[in-house]
mmCIF file of N, CA and C and ligand atoms in Angstrom:
data_model
loop_
_atom_site.group_PDB
_atom_site.id
_atom_site.type_symbol
_atom_site.label_atom_id
_atom_site.label_comp_id
_atom_site.label_asym_id
_atom_site.label_seq_id
_atom_site.Cartn_x
_atom_site.Cartn_y
_atom_site.Cartn_z
ATOM 1 N N MET Q 1 -14.455 11.609 -21.023
ATOM 2 C CA MET Q 1 -14.994 12.005 -20.676
ATOM 3 C C MET Q 1 -13.918 12.480 -19.478
ATOM 4 N N ALA Q 2 -14.248 13.028 -18.682
ATOM 5 C CA ALA Q 2 -13.589 13.434 -17.687
ATOM 6 C C ALA Q 2 -13.780 12.281 -16.179
ATOM 7 N N LYS Q 3 -12.822 12.296 -15.660
ATOM 8 C CA LYS Q 3 -12.402 11.090 -15.007
ATOM 9 C C LYS Q 3 -13.171 11.730 -13.272
ATOM 10 N N ARG Q 4 -14.127 11.074 -12.920
ATOM 11 C CA ARG Q 4 -14.111 11.197 -11.671
ATOM 12 C C ARG Q 4 -13.891 10.571 -10.134
ATOM 13 N N VAL Q 5 -13.361 12.253 -9.574
ATOM 14 C CA VAL Q 5 -12.846 11.302 -8.104
ATOM 15 C C VAL Q 5 -12.678 11.429 -7.019
ATOM 16 N N LEU Q 6 -14.272 11.151 -5.621
ATOM 17 C CA LEU Q 6 -14.328 11.073 -4.942
ATOM 18 C C LEU Q 6 -13.925 11.246 -3.949
ATOM 19 N N VAL Q 7 -14.063 12.992 -3.160
ATOM 20 C CA VAL Q 7 -13.664 12.683 -1.853
ATOM 21 C C VAL Q 7 -13.917 12.537 -1.482
ATOM 22 N N LEU Q 8 -12.883 11.983 -0.182
ATOM 23 C CA LEU Q 8 -14.306 11.646 1.385
ATOM 24 C C LEU Q 8 -13.229 11.703 3.263
ATOM 25 N N ASN Q 9 -13.836 12.049 3.649
ATOM 26 C CA ASN Q 9 -13.055 13.221 4.950
ATOM 27 C C ASN Q 9 -13.595 11.489 5.737
ATOM 28 N N GLY Q 10 -13.123 11.519 6.652
ATOM 29 C CA GLY Q 10 -13.231 10.915 7.920
ATOM 30 C C GLY Q 10 -13.812 11.389 8.968
ATOM 31 N N PRO Q 11 -13.902 10.088 10.201
ATOM 32 C CA PRO Q 11 -14.650 11.400 11.414
ATOM 33 C C PRO Q 11 -13.856 12.830 11.744
ATOM 34 N N ASN Q 12 -14.444 13.842 12.837
ATOM 35 C CA ASN Q 12 -14.099 15.147 12.916
ATOM 36 C C ASN Q 12 -13.057 15.804 11.963
ATOM 37 N N LEU Q 13 -13.861 15.941 10.990
ATOM 38 C CA LEU Q 13 -13.159 16.747 9.863
ATOM 39 C C LEU Q 13 -14.319 17.188 9.477
ATOM 40 N N ASN Q 14 -15.455 17.115 10.047
ATOM 41 C CA ASN Q 14 -16.663 18.361 9.095
ATOM 42 C C ASN Q 14 -16.355 19.365 11.055
ATOM 43 N N MET Q 15 -15.721 19.550 11.809
ATOM 44 C CA MET Q 15 -15.382 20.146 13.107
ATOM 45 C C MET Q 15 -14.078 21.411 12.516
ATOM 46 N N LEU Q 16 -13.640 20.791 11.121
ATOM 47 C CA LEU Q 16 -11.483 22.177 10.399
ATOM 48 C C LEU Q 16 -12.698 23.189 10.538
ATOM 49 N N GLY Q 17 -12.138 23.822 11.361
ATOM 50 C CA GLY Q 17 -11.341 25.641 11.091
ATOM 51 C C GLY Q 17 -12.493 26.113 12.963
ATOM 52 N N ILE Q 18 -12.834 25.220 13.710
ATOM 53 C CA ILE Q 18 -13.352 25.236 14.925
ATOM 54 C C ILE Q 18 -12.230 24.068 15.938
ATOM 55 N N ARG Q 19 -11.492 22.897 14.586
ATOM 56 C CA ARG Q 19 -11.198 22.008 15.408
ATOM 57 C C ARG Q 19 -9.208 22.121 15.229
ATOM 58 N N GLU Q 20 -8.917 22.520 17.028
ATOM 59 C CA GLU Q 20 -7.358 22.416 16.379
ATOM 60 C C GLU Q 20 -7.065 23.358 15.286
ATOM 61 N N PRO Q 21 -6.890 24.187 15.323
ATOM 62 C CA PRO Q 21 -7.025 25.117 13.889
ATOM 63 C C PRO Q 21 -4.684 25.852 14.576
ATOM 64 N N GLN Q 22 -4.559 24.668 15.305
ATOM 65 C CA GLN Q 22 -2.693 24.769 15.031
ATOM 66 C C GLN Q 22 -2.976 23.731 13.926
ATOM 67 N N THR Q 23 -3.205 23.239 14.538
ATOM 68 C CA THR Q 23 -2.474 21.642 13.924
ATOM 69 C C THR Q 23 -3.436 21.532 12.863
ATOM 70 N N TYR Q 24 -4.792 21.798 13.133
ATOM 71 C CA TYR Q 24 -5.054 21.689 11.473
ATOM 72 C C TYR Q 24 -6.073 22.284 10.543
ATOM 73 N N GLY Q 25 -5.214 23.666 11.275
ATOM 74 C CA GLY Q 25 -5.314 25.423 10.160
ATOM 75 C C GLY Q 25 -7.263 25.765 10.288
ATOM 76 N N SER Q 26 -7.126 26.770 9.593
ATOM 77 C CA SER Q 26 -8.665 27.487 9.642
ATOM 78 C C SER Q 26 -9.192 27.195 8.793
ATOM 79 N N GLN Q 27 -9.089 26.535 7.591
ATOM 80 C CA GLN Q 27 -10.131 26.716 6.355
ATOM 81 C C GLN Q 27 -11.190 25.618 6.869
ATOM 82 N N THR Q 28 -12.619 25.581 6.890
ATOM 83 C CA THR Q 28 -13.938 24.436 7.328
ATOM 84 C C THR Q 28 -13.591 23.681 6.132
ATOM 85 N N LEU Q 29 -14.650 22.828 6.002
ATOM 86 C CA LEU Q 29 -14.429 21.684 5.331
ATOM 87 C C LEU Q 29 -14.799 21.759 4.519
ATOM 88 N N ALA Q 30 -15.901 23.378 3.944
ATOM 89 C CA ALA Q 30 -16.822 23.273 3.879
ATOM 90 C C ALA Q 30 -16.151 24.114 2.776
ATOM 91 N N ASP Q 31 -14.605 25.047 2.940
ATOM 92 C CA ASP Q 31 -13.517 26.058 2.475
ATOM 93 C C ASP Q 31 -13.214 24.478 0.962
ATOM 94 N N ILE Q 32 -12.426 23.375 1.728
ATOM 95 C CA ILE Q 32 -11.881 22.592 1.788
ATOM 96 C C ILE Q 32 -12.088 22.176 0.866
ATOM 97 N N GLU Q 33 -13.676 21.624 0.507
ATOM 98 C CA GLU Q 33 -14.690 20.555 -0.739
ATOM 99 C C GLU Q 33 -14.934 21.892 -1.820
ATOM 100 N N LYS Q 34 -14.666 22.043 -1.775
ATOM 101 C CA LYS Q 34 -15.188 23.923 -3.138
ATOM 102 C C LYS Q 34 -13.767 24.515 -3.638
ATOM 103 N N ALA Q 35 -12.752 24.236 -2.417
ATOM 104 C CA ALA Q 35 -11.312 24.257 -3.111
ATOM 105 C C ALA Q 35 -11.259 22.941 -3.839
ATOM 106 N N CYS Q 36 -11.433 22.325 -3.677
ATOM 107 C CA CYS Q 36 -11.258 20.684 -4.326
ATOM 108 C C CYS Q 36 -11.868 20.659 -5.291
ATOM 109 N N ILE Q 37 -13.162 21.054 -5.344
ATOM 110 C CA ILE Q 37 -14.298 20.868 -6.678
ATOM 111 C C ILE Q 37 -13.406 21.250 -8.112
ATOM 112 N N ALA Q 38 -12.701 22.702 -7.611
ATOM 113 C CA ALA Q 38 -12.721 23.897 -8.414
ATOM 114 C C ALA Q 38 -11.185 23.661 -9.272
ATOM 115 N N ASP Q 39 -9.958 22.926 -8.079
ATOM 116 C CA ASP Q 39 -8.686 22.269 -7.995
ATOM 117 C C ASP Q 39 -9.301 21.502 -9.418
ATOM 118 N N GLY Q 40 -9.604 19.895 -8.469
ATOM 119 C CA GLY Q 40 -10.248 19.640 -9.432
ATOM 120 C C GLY Q 40 -11.009 19.679 -10.810
ATOM 121 N N LYS Q 41 -11.503 20.281 -11.728
ATOM 122 C CA LYS Q 41 -12.245 20.757 -12.265
ATOM 123 C C LYS Q 41 -11.030 21.841 -13.710
ATOM 124 N N ALA Q 42 -10.197 22.634 -12.359
ATOM 125 C CA ALA Q 42 -8.989 22.755 -13.806
ATOM 126 C C ALA Q 42 -7.757 21.762 -14.312
ATOM 127 N N VAL Q 43 -7.864 20.849 -13.966
ATOM 128 C CA VAL Q 43 -7.059 19.433 -13.644
ATOM 129 C C VAL Q 43 -7.582 18.509 -15.008
ATOM 130 N N GLY Q 44 -9.481 18.926 -15.516
ATOM 131 C CA GLY Q 44 -10.256 18.194 -16.622
ATOM 132 C C GLY Q 44 -10.733 16.992 -14.965
ATOM 133 N N LEU Q 45 -10.848 17.394 -13.889
ATOM 134 C CA LEU Q 45 -11.769 15.586 -12.624
ATOM 135 C C LEU Q 45 -12.553 17.059 -12.556
ATOM 136 N N THR Q 46 -13.967 15.750 -12.089
ATOM 137 C CA THR Q 46 -14.591 16.066 -11.814
ATOM 138 C C THR Q 46 -14.660 14.991 -11.381
ATOM 139 N N VAL Q 47 -14.939 16.231 -8.854
ATOM 140 C CA VAL Q 47 -14.538 15.414 -7.836
ATOM 141 C C VAL Q 47 -16.079 15.233 -7.144
ATOM 142 N N GLU Q 48 -16.726 14.317 -6.754
ATOM 143 C CA GLU Q 48 -17.254 14.523 -5.439
ATOM 144 C C GLU Q 48 -16.868 14.617 -4.278
ATOM 145 N N CYS Q 49 -17.834 15.596 -2.341
ATOM 146 C CA CYS Q 49 -16.957 15.371 -1.964
ATOM 147 C C CYS Q 49 -17.634 14.836 -0.727
ATOM 148 N N ARG Q 50 -17.355 13.848 0.018
ATOM 149 C CA ARG Q 50 -18.856 13.637 1.681
ATOM 150 C C ARG Q 50 -17.326 13.338 2.791
ATOM 151 N N GLN Q 51 -18.577 13.029 3.512
ATOM 152 C CA GLN Q 51 -17.623 13.304 4.599
ATOM 153 C C GLN Q 51 -18.818 12.395 6.132
ATOM 154 N N SER Q 52 -17.702 11.560 6.190
ATOM 155 C CA SER Q 52 -18.668 11.372 7.852
ATOM 156 C C SER Q 52 -17.669 10.984 8.845
ATOM 157 N N ASN Q 53 -18.944 10.645 9.640
ATOM 158 C CA ASN Q 53 -17.752 10.419 11.669
ATOM 159 C C ASN Q 53 -17.811 8.803 12.025
ATOM 160 N N ILE Q 54 -19.079 7.571 10.821
ATOM 161 C CA ILE Q 54 -18.863 6.862 10.740
ATOM 162 C C ILE Q 54 -18.701 5.914 9.737
ATOM 163 N N GLU Q 55 -17.646 4.360 10.629
ATOM 164 C CA GLU Q 55 -16.665 4.354 10.018
ATOM 165 C C GLU Q 55 -17.568 3.166 9.420
ATOM 166 N N GLY Q 56 -18.732 2.592 9.321
ATOM 167 C CA GLY Q 56 -19.379 1.934 7.442
ATOM 168 C C GLY Q 56 -19.589 2.664 6.970
ATOM 169 N N GLU Q 57 -20.246 3.661 6.923
ATOM 170 C CA GLU Q 57 -21.173 4.038 5.713
ATOM 171 C C GLU Q 57 -19.022 4.942 5.559
ATOM 172 N N LEU Q 58 -18.015 4.964 5.496
ATOM 173 C CA LEU Q 58 -16.862 5.486 4.683
ATOM 174 C C LEU Q 58 -16.432 4.215 4.227
ATOM 175 N N VAL Q 59 -16.884 2.963 5.253
ATOM 176 C CA VAL Q 59 -16.643 1.520 3.728
ATOM 177 C C VAL Q 59 -17.754 1.742 2.867
ATOM 178 N N THR Q 60 -19.235 1.650 3.273
ATOM 179 C CA THR Q 60 -19.962 1.471 2.001
ATOM 180 C C THR Q 60 -20.201 2.521 0.734
ATOM 181 N N TRP Q 61 -19.901 3.637 0.865
ATOM 182 C CA TRP Q 61 -18.902 4.497 0.011
ATOM 183 C C TRP Q 61 -17.748 4.713 -0.507
ATOM 184 N N ILE Q 62 -17.012 3.322 -0.111
ATOM 185 C CA ILE Q 62 -15.651 3.057 -0.647
ATOM 186 C C ILE Q 62 -15.952 2.257 -1.609
ATOM 187 N N GLN Q 63 -17.269 1.257 -0.745
ATOM 188 C CA GLN Q 63 -17.223 -0.847 -1.641
ATOM 189 C C GLN Q 63 -18.384 0.366 -3.268
ATOM 190 N N GLN Q 64 -19.209 1.755 -2.636
ATOM 191 C CA GLN Q 64 -20.430 1.865 -3.656
ATOM 192 C C GLN Q 64 -19.561 3.114 -4.465
ATOM 193 N N ALA Q 65 -18.355 3.297 -4.240
ATOM 194 C CA ALA Q 65 -17.264 4.209 -5.547
ATOM 195 C C ALA Q 65 -16.147 2.459 -7.195
ATOM 196 N N ILE Q 66 -17.062 1.144 -7.060
ATOM 197 C CA ILE Q 66 -16.524 0.571 -7.901
ATOM 198 C C ILE Q 66 -17.875 0.700 -9.629
ATOM 199 N N GLY Q 67 -16.963 1.385 -10.759
ATOM 200 C CA GLY Q 67 -17.988 1.574 -11.117
ATOM 201 C C GLY Q 67 -18.558 3.302 -11.318
ATOM 202 N N LYS Q 68 -18.628 4.337 -10.596
ATOM 203 C CA LYS Q 68 -19.334 5.544 -10.568
ATOM 204 C C LYS Q 68 -17.912 6.046 -10.507
ATOM 205 N N PHE Q 69 -16.558 6.020 -10.029
ATOM 206 C CA PHE Q 69 -15.185 6.523 -10.463
ATOM 207 C C PHE Q 69 -14.185 6.448 -9.930
ATOM 208 N N ASP Q 70 -13.640 6.941 -10.869
ATOM 209 C CA ASP Q 70 -12.417 5.973 -11.418
ATOM 210 C C ASP Q 70 -11.140 6.271 -9.997
ATOM 211 N N ALA Q 71 -10.763 6.835 -8.874
ATOM 212 C CA ALA Q 71 -10.245 6.966 -8.090
ATOM 213 C C ALA Q 71 -10.574 8.017 -7.209
ATOM 214 N N LEU Q 72 -10.176 7.746 -5.298
ATOM 215 C CA LEU Q 72 -10.592 8.365 -4.629
ATOM 216 C C LEU Q 72 -9.299 9.141 -3.289
ATOM 217 N N VAL Q 73 -9.564 10.178 -3.310
ATOM 218 C CA VAL Q 73 -8.703 11.192 -2.364
ATOM 219 C C VAL Q 73 -9.204 10.927 -0.835
ATOM 220 N N LEU Q 74 -8.928 10.269 -0.079
ATOM 221 C CA LEU Q 74 -9.588 9.647 1.456
ATOM 222 C C LEU Q 74 -8.903 10.614 2.159
ATOM 223 N N ASN Q 75 -9.206 11.089 4.168
ATOM 224 C CA ASN Q 75 -8.434 12.075 4.689
ATOM 225 C C ASN Q 75 -9.325 11.121 5.773
ATOM 226 N N PRO Q 76 -9.200 9.312 6.522
ATOM 227 C CA PRO Q 76 -9.763 8.309 6.763
ATOM 228 C C PRO Q 76 -9.829 9.594 8.744
ATOM 229 N N GLY Q 77 -9.140 10.279 8.895
ATOM 230 C CA GLY Q 77 -9.075 10.653 10.231
ATOM 231 C C GLY Q 77 -8.576 9.950 11.104
ATOM 232 N N ALA Q 78 -9.070 9.858 12.271
ATOM 233 C CA ALA Q 78 -8.631 8.007 13.074
ATOM 234 C C ALA Q 78 -8.266 7.205 12.785
ATOM 235 N N TYR Q 79 -9.477 6.868 12.035
ATOM 236 C CA TYR Q 79 -9.542 5.599 11.307
ATOM 237 C C TYR Q 79 -8.450 4.735 10.556
ATOM 238 N N SER Q 80 -7.426 6.415 10.232
ATOM 239 C CA SER Q 80 -5.911 5.750 9.937
ATOM 240 C C SER Q 80 -5.813 4.453 11.019
ATOM 241 N N HIS Q 81 -6.067 4.576 12.171
ATOM 242 C CA HIS Q 81 -5.075 4.139 12.640
ATOM 243 C C HIS Q 81 -5.290 3.153 14.029
ATOM 244 N N THR Q 82 -6.818 2.480 13.154
ATOM 245 C CA THR Q 82 -7.743 1.847 13.239
ATOM 246 C C THR Q 82 -8.619 0.994 12.500
ATOM 247 N N SER Q 83 -9.113 1.074 11.154
ATOM 248 C CA SER Q 83 -9.521 0.852 10.696
ATOM 249 C C SER Q 83 -9.094 -0.006 9.816
ATOM 250 N N ILE Q 84 -9.294 -1.550 10.422
ATOM 251 C CA ILE Q 84 -8.948 -3.270 8.867
ATOM 252 C C ILE Q 84 -9.977 -3.118 7.655
ATOM 253 N N ALA Q 85 -11.337 -2.616 8.353
ATOM 254 C CA ALA Q 85 -12.645 -2.364 7.276
ATOM 255 C C ALA Q 85 -11.963 -1.409 6.346
ATOM 256 N N ILE Q 86 -11.487 0.037 6.385
ATOM 257 C CA ILE Q 86 -11.197 1.022 5.590
ATOM 258 C C ILE Q 86 -10.239 -0.353 4.589
ATOM 259 N N HIS Q 87 -9.320 -0.643 6.330
ATOM 260 C CA HIS Q 87 -7.647 -0.780 4.126
ATOM 261 C C HIS Q 87 -8.520 -2.294 3.636
ATOM 262 N N ASP Q 88 -9.006 -2.786 4.163
ATOM 263 C CA ASP Q 88 -10.371 -4.011 3.132
ATOM 264 C C ASP Q 88 -10.832 -3.499 2.151
ATOM 265 N N ALA Q 89 -11.754 -2.551 2.632
ATOM 266 C CA ALA Q 89 -12.966 -2.831 1.399
ATOM 267 C C ALA Q 89 -11.395 -0.792 0.647
ATOM 268 N N ILE Q 90 -10.161 -0.423 -0.063
ATOM 269 C CA ILE Q 90 -9.605 0.494 -0.081
ATOM 270 C C ILE Q 90 -8.609 -0.951 -1.468
ATOM 271 N N ARG Q 91 -8.731 -1.798 -0.337
ATOM 272 C CA ARG Q 91 -8.052 -3.437 -0.585
ATOM 273 C C ARG Q 91 -8.900 -3.912 -2.319
ATOM 274 N N ALA Q 92 -10.290 -4.142 -1.546
ATOM 275 C CA ALA Q 92 -11.751 -4.545 -1.802
ATOM 276 C C ALA Q 92 -12.281 -4.385 -3.292
ATOM 277 N N VAL Q 93 -12.336 -3.379 -3.836
ATOM 278 C CA VAL Q 93 -12.372 -1.967 -4.833
ATOM 279 C C VAL Q 93 -11.404 -2.437 -5.988
ATOM 280 N N GLY Q 94 -9.472 -2.024 -4.783
ATOM 281 C CA GLY Q 94 -9.458 -1.925 -6.216
ATOM 282 C C GLY Q 94 -8.796 -0.802 -7.027
ATOM 283 N N LEU Q 95 -9.038 0.102 -6.770
ATOM 284 C CA LEU Q 95 -9.841 1.601 -7.028
ATOM 285 C C LEU Q 95 -8.125 2.385 -7.043
ATOM 286 N N PRO Q 96 -7.488 3.415 -6.939
ATOM 287 C CA PRO Q 96 -6.034 4.056 -6.496
ATOM 288 C C PRO Q 96 -7.111 4.541 -6.047
ATOM 289 N N VAL Q 97 -6.272 4.447 -4.784
ATOM 290 C CA VAL Q 97 -6.648 6.366 -3.079
ATOM 291 C C VAL Q 97 -5.361 7.005 -2.395
ATOM 292 N N ILE Q 98 -5.432 8.053 -2.253
ATOM 293 C CA ILE Q 98 -4.509 8.747 -2.223
ATOM 294 C C ILE Q 98 -4.950 9.303 -0.804
ATOM 295 N N GLU Q 99 -4.098 8.581 -0.168
ATOM 296 C CA GLU Q 99 -4.198 8.974 2.334
ATOM 297 C C GLU Q 99 -3.760 10.068 1.869
ATOM 298 N N VAL Q 100 -3.735 11.936 2.215
ATOM 299 C CA VAL Q 100 -4.663 12.689 2.597
ATOM 300 C C VAL Q 100 -3.931 13.448 4.471
ATOM 301 N N HIS Q 101 -3.501 13.484 5.185
ATOM 302 C CA HIS Q 101 -3.334 13.703 6.467
ATOM 303 C C HIS Q 101 -2.742 15.277 6.301
ATOM 304 N N LEU Q 102 -4.012 16.370 6.201
ATOM 305 C CA LEU Q 102 -3.416 17.404 6.840
ATOM 306 C C LEU Q 102 -2.396 17.836 8.123
ATOM 307 N N SER Q 103 -1.793 17.446 9.334
ATOM 308 C CA SER Q 103 -1.961 17.681 10.047
ATOM 309 C C SER Q 103 0.226 15.853 10.095
ATOM 310 N N ASN Q 104 1.214 16.352 9.904
ATOM 311 C CA ASN Q 104 2.443 15.277 9.247
ATOM 312 C C ASN Q 104 1.854 14.701 11.236
ATOM 313 N N ILE Q 105 1.216 13.077 10.129
ATOM 314 C CA ILE Q 105 1.044 12.324 11.165
ATOM 315 C C ILE Q 105 2.361 11.876 11.848
ATOM 316 N N HIS Q 106 3.353 11.860 11.479
ATOM 317 C CA HIS Q 106 5.232 11.832 11.796
ATOM 318 C C HIS Q 106 5.642 11.903 12.847
ATOM 319 N N ALA Q 107 5.150 12.995 12.533
ATOM 320 C CA ALA Q 107 5.416 14.204 13.990
ATOM 321 C C ALA Q 107 4.336 14.761 15.185
ATOM 322 N N ARG Q 108 4.235 14.066 15.473
ATOM 323 C CA ARG Q 108 3.519 14.157 16.239
ATOM 324 C C ARG Q 108 2.265 13.121 17.461
ATOM 325 N N GLU Q 109 2.080 12.087 18.093
ATOM 326 C CA GLU Q 109 1.594 10.911 19.348
ATOM 327 C C GLU Q 109 2.167 10.171 18.173
ATOM 328 N N ALA Q 110 2.525 8.838 19.060
ATOM 329 C CA ALA Q 110 3.254 7.686 18.918
ATOM 330 C C ALA Q 110 2.160 7.001 18.018
ATOM 331 N N PHE Q 111 0.338 6.718 18.079
ATOM 332 C CA PHE Q 111 -0.032 6.107 17.520
ATOM 333 C C PHE Q 111 -1.657 6.888 16.880
ATOM 334 N N ARG Q 112 -1.190 8.106 16.623
ATOM 335 C CA ARG Q 112 -0.870 7.754 14.353
ATOM 336 C C ARG Q 112 0.268 8.058 14.197
ATOM 337 N N HIS Q 113 1.494 7.185 14.165
ATOM 338 C CA HIS Q 113 2.451 7.483 13.733
ATOM 339 C C HIS Q 113 1.990 6.204 12.320
ATOM 340 N N HIS Q 114 1.352 4.394 12.962
ATOM 341 C CA HIS Q 114 0.544 3.821 12.712
ATOM 342 C C HIS Q 114 -0.515 4.417 11.160
ATOM 343 N N SER Q 115 -0.428 4.497 9.842
ATOM 344 C CA SER Q 115 -1.932 3.919 9.230
ATOM 345 C C SER Q 115 -1.488 2.343 8.499
ATOM 346 N N TYR Q 116 -3.710 2.258 9.390
ATOM 347 C CA TYR Q 116 -3.673 1.136 8.051
ATOM 348 C C TYR Q 116 -4.167 0.926 6.105
ATOM 349 N N VAL Q 117 -3.861 2.705 6.198
ATOM 350 C CA VAL Q 117 -4.716 2.285 5.188
ATOM 351 C C VAL Q 117 -3.446 2.677 3.676
ATOM 352 N N SER Q 118 -2.658 3.304 4.742
ATOM 353 C CA SER Q 118 -1.021 3.664 3.538
ATOM 354 C C SER Q 118 -0.048 2.709 2.586
ATOM 355 N N PRO Q 119 -1.316 1.375 3.346
ATOM 356 C CA PRO Q 119 -0.481 0.085 3.224
ATOM 357 C C PRO Q 119 -0.806 0.208 1.335
ATOM 358 N N VAL Q 120 -2.551 0.014 1.420
ATOM 359 C CA VAL Q 120 -3.172 0.070 0.873
ATOM 360 C C VAL Q 120 -3.340 1.447 -0.118
ATOM 361 N N ALA Q 121 -2.327 2.340 -0.049
ATOM 362 C CA ALA Q 121 -2.901 3.408 -1.180
ATOM 363 C C ALA Q 121 -1.324 3.573 -2.441
ATOM 364 N N LEU Q 122 -2.331 4.177 -2.720
ATOM 365 C CA LEU Q 122 -1.547 5.145 -4.025
ATOM 366 C C LEU Q 122 -0.267 5.192 -3.700
ATOM 367 N N GLY Q 123 -0.317 6.299 -2.229
ATOM 368 C CA GLY Q 123 0.198 7.076 -2.670
ATOM 369 C C GLY Q 123 0.004 8.385 -0.989
ATOM 370 N N VAL Q 124 0.037 8.514 -0.106
ATOM 371 C CA VAL Q 124 0.069 9.350 0.862
ATOM 372 C C VAL Q 124 1.077 10.696 1.530
ATOM 373 N N ILE Q 125 -0.341 12.197 1.576
ATOM 374 C CA ILE Q 125 0.814 12.927 2.001
ATOM 375 C C ILE Q 125 0.094 13.097 2.911
ATOM 376 N N CYS Q 126 0.845 14.174 4.047
ATOM 377 C CA CYS Q 126 0.684 14.487 5.005
ATOM 378 C C CYS Q 126 1.972 15.706 5.916
ATOM 379 N N GLY Q 127 0.675 16.393 6.524
ATOM 380 C CA GLY Q 127 1.703 17.839 6.494
ATOM 381 C C GLY Q 127 2.088 19.483 6.837
ATOM 382 N N LEU Q 128 0.505 19.707 4.653
ATOM 383 C CA LEU Q 128 1.146 20.447 3.926
ATOM 384 C C LEU Q 128 -1.026 20.636 4.092
ATOM 385 N N GLY Q 129 -1.571 20.396 5.074
ATOM 386 C CA GLY Q 129 -1.879 20.908 5.113
ATOM 387 C C GLY Q 129 -3.021 21.508 3.930
ATOM 388 N N ALA Q 130 -4.111 21.894 3.664
ATOM 389 C CA ALA Q 130 -5.623 21.375 2.548
ATOM 390 C C ALA Q 130 -4.668 21.744 1.325
ATOM 391 N N SER Q 131 -3.427 22.019 0.827
ATOM 392 C CA SER Q 131 -2.643 22.001 0.004
ATOM 393 C C SER Q 131 -2.770 20.316 -0.652
ATOM 394 N N GLY Q 132 -2.595 19.424 0.654
ATOM 395 C CA GLY Q 132 -2.096 18.233 0.286
ATOM 396 C C GLY Q 132 -3.353 17.705 -0.350
ATOM 397 N N TYR Q 133 -4.809 18.166 0.042
ATOM 398 C CA TYR Q 133 -6.052 17.734 -1.026
ATOM 399 C C TYR Q 133 -5.574 17.762 -3.123
ATOM 400 N N LYS Q 134 -5.678 19.505 -2.850
ATOM 401 C CA LYS Q 134 -4.749 19.809 -4.078
ATOM 402 C C LYS Q 134 -3.474 18.822 -4.869
ATOM 403 N N LEU Q 135 -2.822 18.823 -4.224
ATOM 404 C CA LEU Q 135 -1.592 18.038 -4.562
ATOM 405 C C LEU Q 135 -1.648 16.767 -5.636
ATOM 406 N N ALA Q 136 -2.724 15.270 -3.905
ATOM 407 C CA ALA Q 136 -3.915 14.480 -4.632
ATOM 408 C C ALA Q 136 -4.521 14.650 -5.545
ATOM 409 N N LEU Q 137 -5.334 15.464 -5.841
ATOM 410 C CA LEU Q 137 -5.527 15.256 -6.660
ATOM 411 C C LEU Q 137 -5.233 15.793 -8.277
ATOM 412 N N HIS Q 138 -3.807 16.872 -7.940
ATOM 413 C CA HIS Q 138 -2.467 16.713 -8.750
ATOM 414 C C HIS Q 138 -2.128 15.798 -9.341
ATOM 415 N N ALA Q 139 -1.835 15.030 -8.901
ATOM 416 C CA ALA Q 139 -1.031 13.403 -9.256
ATOM 417 C C ALA Q 139 -2.354 12.325 -9.422
ATOM 418 N N LEU Q 140 -3.546 12.878 -9.242
ATOM 419 C CA LEU Q 140 -4.686 11.324 -9.567
ATOM 420 C C LEU Q 140 -4.435 12.365 -11.292
ATOM 421 N N ALA Q 141 -4.521 13.614 -11.592
ATOM 422 C CA ALA Q 141 -5.122 13.800 -13.376
ATOM 423 C C ALA Q 141 -3.682 13.427 -13.881
ATOM 424 N N GLU Q 142 -2.316 13.671 -12.746
ATOM 425 C CA GLU Q 142 -1.325 12.889 -14.153
ATOM 426 C C GLU Q 142 -1.622 10.996 -14.259
ATOM 427 N N LYS Q 143 -2.032 10.330 -13.750
ATOM 428 C CA LYS Q 143 -1.672 9.216 -13.622
ATOM 429 C C LYS Q 143 -3.177 8.041 -14.096
ATOM 430 N N LEU Q 144 -4.198 9.393 -13.976
ATOM 431 C CA LEU Q 144 -5.275 8.632 -14.444
ATOM 432 C C LEU Q 144 -5.565 8.802 -15.345
HETATM 433 C C1 LIG T 1 -5.772 13.926 10.525
HETATM 434 C C2 LIG T 1 -5.055 12.607 11.581
HETATM 435 C C3 LIG T 1 -5.495 11.564 12.908
HETATM 436 O O1 LIG T 1 -4.741 11.700 13.388
HETATM 437 C C4 LIG T 1 -6.252 12.609 13.226
HETATM 438 O O2 LIG T 1 -7.054 11.642 13.735
HETATM 439 C C5 LIG T 1 -7.465 13.480 12.579
HETATM 440 C C6 LIG T 1 -6.733 14.221 11.725
HETATM 441 C C7 LIG T 1 -5.255 14.508 9.031
HETATM 442 O O3 LIG T 1 -5.583 15.016 8.386
HETATM 443 O O4 LIG T 1 -4.438 15.451 9.662
HETATM 444 O O5 LIG T 1 -8.370 13.658 12.671
HETATM 445 O O6 LIG T 1 -6.277 12.930 9.582
#
């Protein structure tokens, strides 16, 4: 049976295409999600995509991934830098998570240099734009 991957995007990522294209690129979230489904399929993964601006909703979806998904690709947006709740949810479910950022958070403001998600992630990809999601899915296809 195909492995199932949940691709989760956090706050403001629904604004992609409009939001700071010089930093985040010109693709919309719909473009990225469509590519994730196709890229996943190409490597034998069934991909479902969701986005929320609400921290608790992301926490709930991470919790509910148990038994439904084999791994997650997560761009937590600004919650990367603030959310102990998302960190705890990832620890609680014990599923492999690849953290993705479109921009290179280490080359930006100091407040973006720390991520609460990174210590509980299987791997972290940042600075490669939308390709980061594809790379994450390819890595999961190899690992799962
Ligand atoms: C981001 C980086 C975060 O610092 C920022 O708050 C975002 C997007 C990225 O994909 O580069 O919303 O996660």
